[in-house]
PDB file of C-alpha atoms in Angstrom:
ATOM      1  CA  UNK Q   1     -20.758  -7.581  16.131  1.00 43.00           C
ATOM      2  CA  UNK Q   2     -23.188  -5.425  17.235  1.00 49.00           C
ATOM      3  CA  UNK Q   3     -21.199  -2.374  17.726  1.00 52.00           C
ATOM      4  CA  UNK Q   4     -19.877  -2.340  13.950  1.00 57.00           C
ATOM      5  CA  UNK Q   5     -21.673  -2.050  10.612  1.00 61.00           C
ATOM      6  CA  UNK Q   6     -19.805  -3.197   7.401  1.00 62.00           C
ATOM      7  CA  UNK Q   7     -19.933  -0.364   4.608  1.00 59.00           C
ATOM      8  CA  UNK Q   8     -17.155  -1.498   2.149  1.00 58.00           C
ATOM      9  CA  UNK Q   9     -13.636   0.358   1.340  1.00 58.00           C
ATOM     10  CA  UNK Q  10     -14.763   3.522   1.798  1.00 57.00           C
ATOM     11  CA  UNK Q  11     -12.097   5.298  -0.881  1.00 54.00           C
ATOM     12  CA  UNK Q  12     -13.450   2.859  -4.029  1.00 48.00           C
ATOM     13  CA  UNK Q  13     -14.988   5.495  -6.009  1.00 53.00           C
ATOM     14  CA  UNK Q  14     -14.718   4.386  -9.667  1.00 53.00           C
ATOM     15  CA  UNK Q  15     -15.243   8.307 -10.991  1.00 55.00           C
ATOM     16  CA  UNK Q  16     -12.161   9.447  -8.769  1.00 57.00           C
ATOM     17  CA  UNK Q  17     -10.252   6.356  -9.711  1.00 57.00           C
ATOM     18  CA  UNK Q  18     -10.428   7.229 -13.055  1.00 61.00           C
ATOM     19  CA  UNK Q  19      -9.509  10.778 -12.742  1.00 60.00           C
ATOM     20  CA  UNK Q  20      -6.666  10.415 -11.176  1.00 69.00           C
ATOM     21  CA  UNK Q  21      -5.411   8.326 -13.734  1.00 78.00           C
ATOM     22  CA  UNK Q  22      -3.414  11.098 -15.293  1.00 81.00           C
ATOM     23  CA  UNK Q  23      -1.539  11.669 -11.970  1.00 84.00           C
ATOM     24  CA  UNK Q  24      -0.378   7.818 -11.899  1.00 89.00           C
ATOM     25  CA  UNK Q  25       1.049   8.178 -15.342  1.00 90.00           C
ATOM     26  CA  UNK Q  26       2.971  11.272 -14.888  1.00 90.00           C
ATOM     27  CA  UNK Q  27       4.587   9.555 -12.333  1.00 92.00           C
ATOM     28  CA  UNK Q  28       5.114   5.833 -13.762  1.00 95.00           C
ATOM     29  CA  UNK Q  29       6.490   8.069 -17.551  1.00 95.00           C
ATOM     30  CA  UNK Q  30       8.706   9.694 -15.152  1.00 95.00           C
ATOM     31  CA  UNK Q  31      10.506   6.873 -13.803  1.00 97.00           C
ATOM     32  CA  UNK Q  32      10.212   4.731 -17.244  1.00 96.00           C
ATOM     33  CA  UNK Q  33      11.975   7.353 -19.093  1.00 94.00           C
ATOM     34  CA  UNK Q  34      15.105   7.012 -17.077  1.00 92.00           C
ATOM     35  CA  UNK Q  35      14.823   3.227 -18.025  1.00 94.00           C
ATOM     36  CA  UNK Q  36      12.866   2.031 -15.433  1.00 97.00           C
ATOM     37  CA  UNK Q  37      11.259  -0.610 -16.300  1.00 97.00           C
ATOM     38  CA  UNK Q  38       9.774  -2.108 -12.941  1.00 98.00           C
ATOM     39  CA  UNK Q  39       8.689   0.191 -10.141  1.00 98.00           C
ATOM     40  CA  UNK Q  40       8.510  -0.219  -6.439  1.00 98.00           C
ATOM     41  CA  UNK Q  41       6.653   2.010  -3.914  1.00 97.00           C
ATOM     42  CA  UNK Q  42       6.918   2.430  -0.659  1.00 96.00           C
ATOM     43  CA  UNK Q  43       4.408   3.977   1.991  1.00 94.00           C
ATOM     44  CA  UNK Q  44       6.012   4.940   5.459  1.00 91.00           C
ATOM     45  CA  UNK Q  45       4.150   4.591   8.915  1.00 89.00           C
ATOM     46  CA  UNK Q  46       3.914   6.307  12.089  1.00 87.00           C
ATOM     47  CA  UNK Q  47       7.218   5.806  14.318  1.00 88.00           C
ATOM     48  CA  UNK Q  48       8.190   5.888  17.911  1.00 88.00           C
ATOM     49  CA  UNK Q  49       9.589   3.987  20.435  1.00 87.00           C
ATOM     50  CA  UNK Q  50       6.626   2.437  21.605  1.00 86.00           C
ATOM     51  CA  UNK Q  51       5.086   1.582  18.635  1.00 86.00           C
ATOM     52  CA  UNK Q  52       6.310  -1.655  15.882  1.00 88.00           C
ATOM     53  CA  UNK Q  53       8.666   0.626  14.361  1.00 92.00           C
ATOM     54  CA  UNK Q  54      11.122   3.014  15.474  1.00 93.00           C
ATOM     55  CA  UNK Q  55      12.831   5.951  13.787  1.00 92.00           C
ATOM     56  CA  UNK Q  56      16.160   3.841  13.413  1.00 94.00           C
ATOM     57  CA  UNK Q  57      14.650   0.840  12.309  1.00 95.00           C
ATOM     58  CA  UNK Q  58      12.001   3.060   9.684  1.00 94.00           C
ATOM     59  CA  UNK Q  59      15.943   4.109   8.570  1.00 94.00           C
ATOM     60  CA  UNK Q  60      17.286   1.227   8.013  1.00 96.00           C
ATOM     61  CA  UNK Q  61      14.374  -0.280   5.773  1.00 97.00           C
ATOM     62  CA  UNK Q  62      14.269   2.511   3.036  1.00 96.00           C
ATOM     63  CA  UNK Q  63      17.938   2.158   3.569  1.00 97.00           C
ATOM     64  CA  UNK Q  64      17.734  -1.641   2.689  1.00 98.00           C
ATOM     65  CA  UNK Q  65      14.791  -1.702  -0.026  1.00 98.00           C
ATOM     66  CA  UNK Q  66      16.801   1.540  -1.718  1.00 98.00           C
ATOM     67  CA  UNK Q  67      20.075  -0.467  -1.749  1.00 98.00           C
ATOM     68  CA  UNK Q  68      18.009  -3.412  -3.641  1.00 98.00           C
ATOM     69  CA  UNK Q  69      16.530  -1.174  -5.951  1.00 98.00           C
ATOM     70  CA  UNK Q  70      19.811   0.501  -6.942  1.00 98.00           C
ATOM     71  CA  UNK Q  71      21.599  -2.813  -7.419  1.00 97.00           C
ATOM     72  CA  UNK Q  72      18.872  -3.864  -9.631  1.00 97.00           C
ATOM     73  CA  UNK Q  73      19.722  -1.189 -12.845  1.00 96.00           C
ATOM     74  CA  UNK Q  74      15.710  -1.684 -14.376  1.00 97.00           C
ATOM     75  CA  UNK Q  75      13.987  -1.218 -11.454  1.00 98.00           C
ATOM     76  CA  UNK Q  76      13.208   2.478  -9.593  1.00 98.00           C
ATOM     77  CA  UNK Q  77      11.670   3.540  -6.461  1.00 98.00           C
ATOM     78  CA  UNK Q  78       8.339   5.725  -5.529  1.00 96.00           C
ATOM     79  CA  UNK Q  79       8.315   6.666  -1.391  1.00 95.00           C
ATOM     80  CA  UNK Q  80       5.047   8.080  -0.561  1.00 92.00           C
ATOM     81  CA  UNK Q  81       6.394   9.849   3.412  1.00 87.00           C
ATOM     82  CA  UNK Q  82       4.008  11.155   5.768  1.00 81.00           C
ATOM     83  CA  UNK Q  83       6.319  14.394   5.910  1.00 76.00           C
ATOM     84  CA  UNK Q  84       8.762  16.410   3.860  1.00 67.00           C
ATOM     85  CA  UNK Q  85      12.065  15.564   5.174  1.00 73.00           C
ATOM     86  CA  UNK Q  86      15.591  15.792   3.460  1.00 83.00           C
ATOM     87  CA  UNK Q  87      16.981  12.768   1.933  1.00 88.00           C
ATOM     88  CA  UNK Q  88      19.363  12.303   4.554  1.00 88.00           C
ATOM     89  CA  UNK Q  89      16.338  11.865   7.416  1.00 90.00           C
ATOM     90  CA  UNK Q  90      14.895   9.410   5.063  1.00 91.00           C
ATOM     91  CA  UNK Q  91      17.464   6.829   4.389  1.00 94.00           C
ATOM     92  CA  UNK Q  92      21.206   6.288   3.626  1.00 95.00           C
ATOM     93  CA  UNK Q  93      22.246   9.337   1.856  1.00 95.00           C
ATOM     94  CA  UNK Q  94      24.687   8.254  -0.524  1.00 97.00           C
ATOM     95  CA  UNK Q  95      22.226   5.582  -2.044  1.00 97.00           C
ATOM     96  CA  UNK Q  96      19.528   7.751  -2.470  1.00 96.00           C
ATOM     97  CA  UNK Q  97      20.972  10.206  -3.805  1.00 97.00           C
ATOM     98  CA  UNK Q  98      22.473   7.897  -6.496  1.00 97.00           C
ATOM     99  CA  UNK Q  99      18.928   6.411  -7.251  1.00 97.00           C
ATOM    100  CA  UNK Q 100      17.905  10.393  -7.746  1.00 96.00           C
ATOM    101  CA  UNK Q 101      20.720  11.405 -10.088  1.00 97.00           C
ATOM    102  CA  UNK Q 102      20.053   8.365 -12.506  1.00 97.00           C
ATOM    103  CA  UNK Q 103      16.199   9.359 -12.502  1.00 96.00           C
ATOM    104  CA  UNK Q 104      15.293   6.247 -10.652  1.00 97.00           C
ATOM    105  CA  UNK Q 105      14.138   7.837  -7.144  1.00 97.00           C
ATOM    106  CA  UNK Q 106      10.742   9.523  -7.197  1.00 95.00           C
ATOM    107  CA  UNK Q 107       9.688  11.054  -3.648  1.00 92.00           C
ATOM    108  CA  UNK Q 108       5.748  11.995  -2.808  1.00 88.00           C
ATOM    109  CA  UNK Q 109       5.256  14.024   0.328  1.00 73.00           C
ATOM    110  CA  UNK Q 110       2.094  15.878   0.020  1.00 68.00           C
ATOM    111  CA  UNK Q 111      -1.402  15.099   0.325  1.00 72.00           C
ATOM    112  CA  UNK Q 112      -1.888  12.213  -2.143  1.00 77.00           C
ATOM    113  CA  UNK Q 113      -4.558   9.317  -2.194  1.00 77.00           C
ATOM    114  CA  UNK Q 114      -2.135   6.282  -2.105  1.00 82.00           C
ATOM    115  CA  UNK Q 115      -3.690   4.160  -5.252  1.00 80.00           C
ATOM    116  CA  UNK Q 116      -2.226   6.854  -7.061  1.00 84.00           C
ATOM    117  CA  UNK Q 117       1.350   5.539  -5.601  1.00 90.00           C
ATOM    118  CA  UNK Q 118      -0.060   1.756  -6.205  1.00 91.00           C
ATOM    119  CA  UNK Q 119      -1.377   2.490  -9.740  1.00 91.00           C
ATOM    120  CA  UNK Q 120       1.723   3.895 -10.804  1.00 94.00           C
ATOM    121  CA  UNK Q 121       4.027   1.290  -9.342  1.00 97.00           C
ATOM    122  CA  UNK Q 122       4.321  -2.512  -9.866  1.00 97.00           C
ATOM    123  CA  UNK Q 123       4.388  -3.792  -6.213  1.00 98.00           C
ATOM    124  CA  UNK Q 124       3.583  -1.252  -2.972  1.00 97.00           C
ATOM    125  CA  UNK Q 125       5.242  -2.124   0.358  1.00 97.00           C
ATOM    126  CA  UNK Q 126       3.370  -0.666   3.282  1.00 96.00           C
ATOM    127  CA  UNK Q 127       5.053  -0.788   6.473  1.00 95.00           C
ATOM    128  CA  UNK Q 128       2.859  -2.272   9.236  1.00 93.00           C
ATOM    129  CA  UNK Q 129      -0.683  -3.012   8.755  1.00 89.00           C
ATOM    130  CA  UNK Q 130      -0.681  -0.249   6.354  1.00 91.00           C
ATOM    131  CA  UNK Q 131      -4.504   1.636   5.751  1.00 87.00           C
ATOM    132  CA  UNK Q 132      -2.085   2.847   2.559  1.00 89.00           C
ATOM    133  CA  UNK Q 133      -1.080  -0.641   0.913  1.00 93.00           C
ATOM    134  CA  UNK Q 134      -4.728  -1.944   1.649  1.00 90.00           C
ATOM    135  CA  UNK Q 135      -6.275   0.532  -0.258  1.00 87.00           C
ATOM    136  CA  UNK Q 136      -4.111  -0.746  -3.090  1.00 90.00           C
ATOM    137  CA  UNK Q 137      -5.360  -4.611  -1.928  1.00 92.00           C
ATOM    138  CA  UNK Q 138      -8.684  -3.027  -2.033  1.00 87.00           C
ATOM    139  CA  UNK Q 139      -8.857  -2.397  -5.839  1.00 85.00           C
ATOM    140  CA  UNK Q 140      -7.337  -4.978  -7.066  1.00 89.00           C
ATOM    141  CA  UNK Q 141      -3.354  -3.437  -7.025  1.00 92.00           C
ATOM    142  CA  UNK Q 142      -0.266  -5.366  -6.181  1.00 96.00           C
ATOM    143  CA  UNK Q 143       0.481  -4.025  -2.540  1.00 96.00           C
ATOM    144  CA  UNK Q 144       2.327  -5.955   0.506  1.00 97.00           C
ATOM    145  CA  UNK Q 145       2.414  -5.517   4.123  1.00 97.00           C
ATOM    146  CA  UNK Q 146       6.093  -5.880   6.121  1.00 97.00           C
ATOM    147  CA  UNK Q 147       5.006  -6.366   9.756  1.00 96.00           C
ATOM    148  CA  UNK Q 148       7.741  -8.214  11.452  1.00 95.00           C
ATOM    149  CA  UNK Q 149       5.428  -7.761  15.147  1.00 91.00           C
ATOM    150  CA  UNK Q 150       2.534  -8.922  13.311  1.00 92.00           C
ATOM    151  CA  UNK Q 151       0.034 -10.867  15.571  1.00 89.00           C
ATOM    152  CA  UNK Q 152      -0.662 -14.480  14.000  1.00 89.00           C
ATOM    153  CA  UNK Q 153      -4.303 -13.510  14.730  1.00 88.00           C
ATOM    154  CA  UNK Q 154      -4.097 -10.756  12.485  1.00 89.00           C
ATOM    155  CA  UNK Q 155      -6.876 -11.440   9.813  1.00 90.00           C
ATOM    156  CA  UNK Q 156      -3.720 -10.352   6.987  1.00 92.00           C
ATOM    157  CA  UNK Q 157      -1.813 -13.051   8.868  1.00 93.00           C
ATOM    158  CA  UNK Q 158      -4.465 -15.659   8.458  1.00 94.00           C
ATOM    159  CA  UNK Q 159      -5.759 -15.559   5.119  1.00 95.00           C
ATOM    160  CA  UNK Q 160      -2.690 -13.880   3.175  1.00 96.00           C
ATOM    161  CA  UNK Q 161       0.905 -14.959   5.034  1.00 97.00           C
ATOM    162  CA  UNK Q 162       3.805 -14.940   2.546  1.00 97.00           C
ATOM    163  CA  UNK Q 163       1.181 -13.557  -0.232  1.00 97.00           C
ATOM    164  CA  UNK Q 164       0.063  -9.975   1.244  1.00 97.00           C
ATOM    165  CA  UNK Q 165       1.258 -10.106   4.465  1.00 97.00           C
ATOM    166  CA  UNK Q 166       5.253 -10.468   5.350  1.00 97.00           C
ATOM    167  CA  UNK Q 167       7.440 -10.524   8.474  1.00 97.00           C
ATOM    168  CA  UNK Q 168      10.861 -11.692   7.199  1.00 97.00           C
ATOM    169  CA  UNK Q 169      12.351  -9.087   5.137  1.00 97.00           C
ATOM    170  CA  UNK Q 170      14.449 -11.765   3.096  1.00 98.00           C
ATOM    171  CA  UNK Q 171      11.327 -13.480   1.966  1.00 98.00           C
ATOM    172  CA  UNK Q 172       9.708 -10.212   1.042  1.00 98.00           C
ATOM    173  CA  UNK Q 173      12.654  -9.597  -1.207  1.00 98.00           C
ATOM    174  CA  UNK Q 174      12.113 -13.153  -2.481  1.00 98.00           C
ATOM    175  CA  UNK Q 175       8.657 -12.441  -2.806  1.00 98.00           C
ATOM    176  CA  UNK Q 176       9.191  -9.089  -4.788  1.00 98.00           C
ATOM    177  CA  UNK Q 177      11.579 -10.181  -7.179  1.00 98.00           C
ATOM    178  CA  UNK Q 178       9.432 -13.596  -8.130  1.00 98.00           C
ATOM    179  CA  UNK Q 179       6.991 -10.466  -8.893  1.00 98.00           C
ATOM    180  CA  UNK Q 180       9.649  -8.713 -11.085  1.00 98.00           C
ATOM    181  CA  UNK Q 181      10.890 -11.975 -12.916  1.00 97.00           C
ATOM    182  CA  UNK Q 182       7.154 -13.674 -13.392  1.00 97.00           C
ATOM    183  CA  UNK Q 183       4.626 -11.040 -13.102  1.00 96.00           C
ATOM    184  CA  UNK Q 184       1.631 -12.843 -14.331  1.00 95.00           C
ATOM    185  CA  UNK Q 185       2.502 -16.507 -12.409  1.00 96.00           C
ATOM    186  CA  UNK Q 186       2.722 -14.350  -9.617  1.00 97.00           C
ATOM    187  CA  UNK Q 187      -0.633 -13.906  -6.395  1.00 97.00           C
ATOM    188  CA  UNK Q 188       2.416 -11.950  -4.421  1.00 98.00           C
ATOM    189  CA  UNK Q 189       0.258  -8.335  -3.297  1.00 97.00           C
ATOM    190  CA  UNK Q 190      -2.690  -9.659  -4.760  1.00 96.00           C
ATOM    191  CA  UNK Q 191      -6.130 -10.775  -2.910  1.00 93.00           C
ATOM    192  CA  UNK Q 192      -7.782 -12.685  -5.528  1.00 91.00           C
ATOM    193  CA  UNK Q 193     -11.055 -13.804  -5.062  1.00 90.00           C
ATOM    194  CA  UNK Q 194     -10.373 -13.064  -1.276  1.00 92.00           C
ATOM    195  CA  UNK Q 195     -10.445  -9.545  -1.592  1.00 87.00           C
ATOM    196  CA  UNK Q 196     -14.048  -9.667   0.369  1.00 84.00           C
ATOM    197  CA  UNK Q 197     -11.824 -10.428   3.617  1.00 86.00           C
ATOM    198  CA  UNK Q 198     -10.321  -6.888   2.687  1.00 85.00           C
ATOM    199  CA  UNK Q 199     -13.048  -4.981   1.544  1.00 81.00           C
ATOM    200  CA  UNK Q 200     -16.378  -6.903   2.537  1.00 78.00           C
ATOM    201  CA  UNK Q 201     -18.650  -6.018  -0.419  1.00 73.00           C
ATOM    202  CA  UNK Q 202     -15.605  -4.586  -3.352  1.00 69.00           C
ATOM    203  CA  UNK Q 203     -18.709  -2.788  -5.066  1.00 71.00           C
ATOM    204  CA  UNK Q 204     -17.603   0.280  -4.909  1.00 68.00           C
ATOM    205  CA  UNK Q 205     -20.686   1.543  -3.274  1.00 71.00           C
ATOM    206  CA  UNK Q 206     -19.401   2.360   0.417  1.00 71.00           C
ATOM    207  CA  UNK Q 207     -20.871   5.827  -0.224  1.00 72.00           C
ATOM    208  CA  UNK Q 208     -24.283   4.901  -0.786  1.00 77.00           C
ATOM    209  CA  UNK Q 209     -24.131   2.339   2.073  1.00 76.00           C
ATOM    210  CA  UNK Q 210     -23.211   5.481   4.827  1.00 77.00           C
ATOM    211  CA  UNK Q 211     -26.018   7.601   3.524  1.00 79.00           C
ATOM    212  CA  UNK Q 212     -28.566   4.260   3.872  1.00 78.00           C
ATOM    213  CA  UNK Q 213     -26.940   4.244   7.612  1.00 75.00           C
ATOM    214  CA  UNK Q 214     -26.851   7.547   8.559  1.00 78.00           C
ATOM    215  CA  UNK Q 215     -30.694   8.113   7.328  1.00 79.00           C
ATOM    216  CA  UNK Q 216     -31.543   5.167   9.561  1.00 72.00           C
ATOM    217  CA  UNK Q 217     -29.417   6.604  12.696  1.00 72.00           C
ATOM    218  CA  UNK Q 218     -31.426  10.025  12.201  1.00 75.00           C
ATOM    219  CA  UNK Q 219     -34.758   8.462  12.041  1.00 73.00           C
ATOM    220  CA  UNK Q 220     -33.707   6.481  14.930  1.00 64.00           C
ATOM    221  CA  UNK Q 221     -33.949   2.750  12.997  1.00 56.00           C
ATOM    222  CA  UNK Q 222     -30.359   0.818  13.120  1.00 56.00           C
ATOM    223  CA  UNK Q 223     -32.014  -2.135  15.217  1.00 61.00           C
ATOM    224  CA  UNK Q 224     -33.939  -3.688  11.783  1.00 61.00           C
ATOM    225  CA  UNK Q 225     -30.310  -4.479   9.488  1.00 57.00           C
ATOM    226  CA  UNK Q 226     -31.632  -6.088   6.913  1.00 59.00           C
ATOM    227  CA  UNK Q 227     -31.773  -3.603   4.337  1.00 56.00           C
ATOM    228  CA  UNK Q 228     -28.139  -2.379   5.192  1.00 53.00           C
ATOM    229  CA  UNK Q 229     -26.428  -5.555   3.348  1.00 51.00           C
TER     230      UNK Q 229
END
């Protein structure tokens, strides 16, 4: 494609990765200490009635994946929202506010890079094609994608159906307690050796690979590529 130049995940900067590694813990030790012992996050999406999701059915899903967390006693879960809302805009009421009161319900609705969510958390859900969960596909982090609209052309669709990708919610629960029961038998979230179909080069060197492009753009020299890859 002419009109698009491959650069790599453009968040995979191993000094900032480790930094942050301080944040993930604080809020994986907070969880665990309640007796958590496997942890689920969640990453919300944009909503409205003409796009895949709508406020109601946004609603309903936290209400569903908080019901399955509560019935299961060891496991707790992280929700990473886009704004601050109160619990009762954010799901069923009564259920989340029994995951809070035993310690298993741990709610993140400021500015926050979202591997800190996936670092700290066994499995991420993203809802949609989520930019959020990919980051976490992007370095190597368990992270799914529940797109029930989700176009078989999708490249997610293609390569990672059933693995990454989900649009049956009962087979993403399947999917997330084979996780839970057999962590290491498990590819469920993970890319593998495909993770160049997620991040093209998974070097970690996006930033370099902007300033080579943007040096060539100013000096007026983006028709010769071949130094770009």
């Amino acid at each position: 494609n002419e009109c698009v130049i491959p650069i790599g995940h453009s968040f995979v900067i191993k000094r900032d990765f480790t930094l942050n590694d301080a944040m993930s813990k604080e809020i994986r030790d907070s969880l665990t200490k309640a007796g958590a012992k496997f942890l689920i996050g969640f990453f919300d999406n944009n909503i409205g009635a003409d796009l895949d999701f709508t406020k109601a059915d946004m609603f309903n899903l936290i209400s569903d994946i908080a019901k399955y967390v509560l019935i299961n006693k060891e496991m707790a879960l992280v929700l990473k929202t886009k704004k601050e809302p109160e619990l009762k805009d954010i799901g069923d009421q009564e259920i989340l506010e029994k995951l809070k009161s035993e310690g298993r319900l741990y709610i993140l609705a400021k500015n926050i890079l979202p591997h800190l969510v996936s670092k700290s958390v066994d499995i991420t859900i993203g809802v949609g094609l989520s930019s959020a969960a990919l980051e976490g596909n992007a370095r190597g982090l368990r992270a799914v994608h529940y797109y029930p609209n989700c176009d078989e052309n999708s490249f997610l669709y293609e390569n990672f159906y059933n693995q990454i990708l989900f649009d049956d919610f009962e087979k993403l629960i399947a999917a997330i307690n084979e996780v839970y029961k057999s962590p290491s038998e498990s590819m469920v979230g993970l890319a593998g050796d495909k993770v160049t179909i997620i991040d093209s080069y998974a070097d970690s060197n996006s930033n370099e690979r902007v300033n080579t492009i943007m040096n060539l753009a100013l000096n007026h020299d983006l028709v010769n590529r071949e130094n770009l890859y």
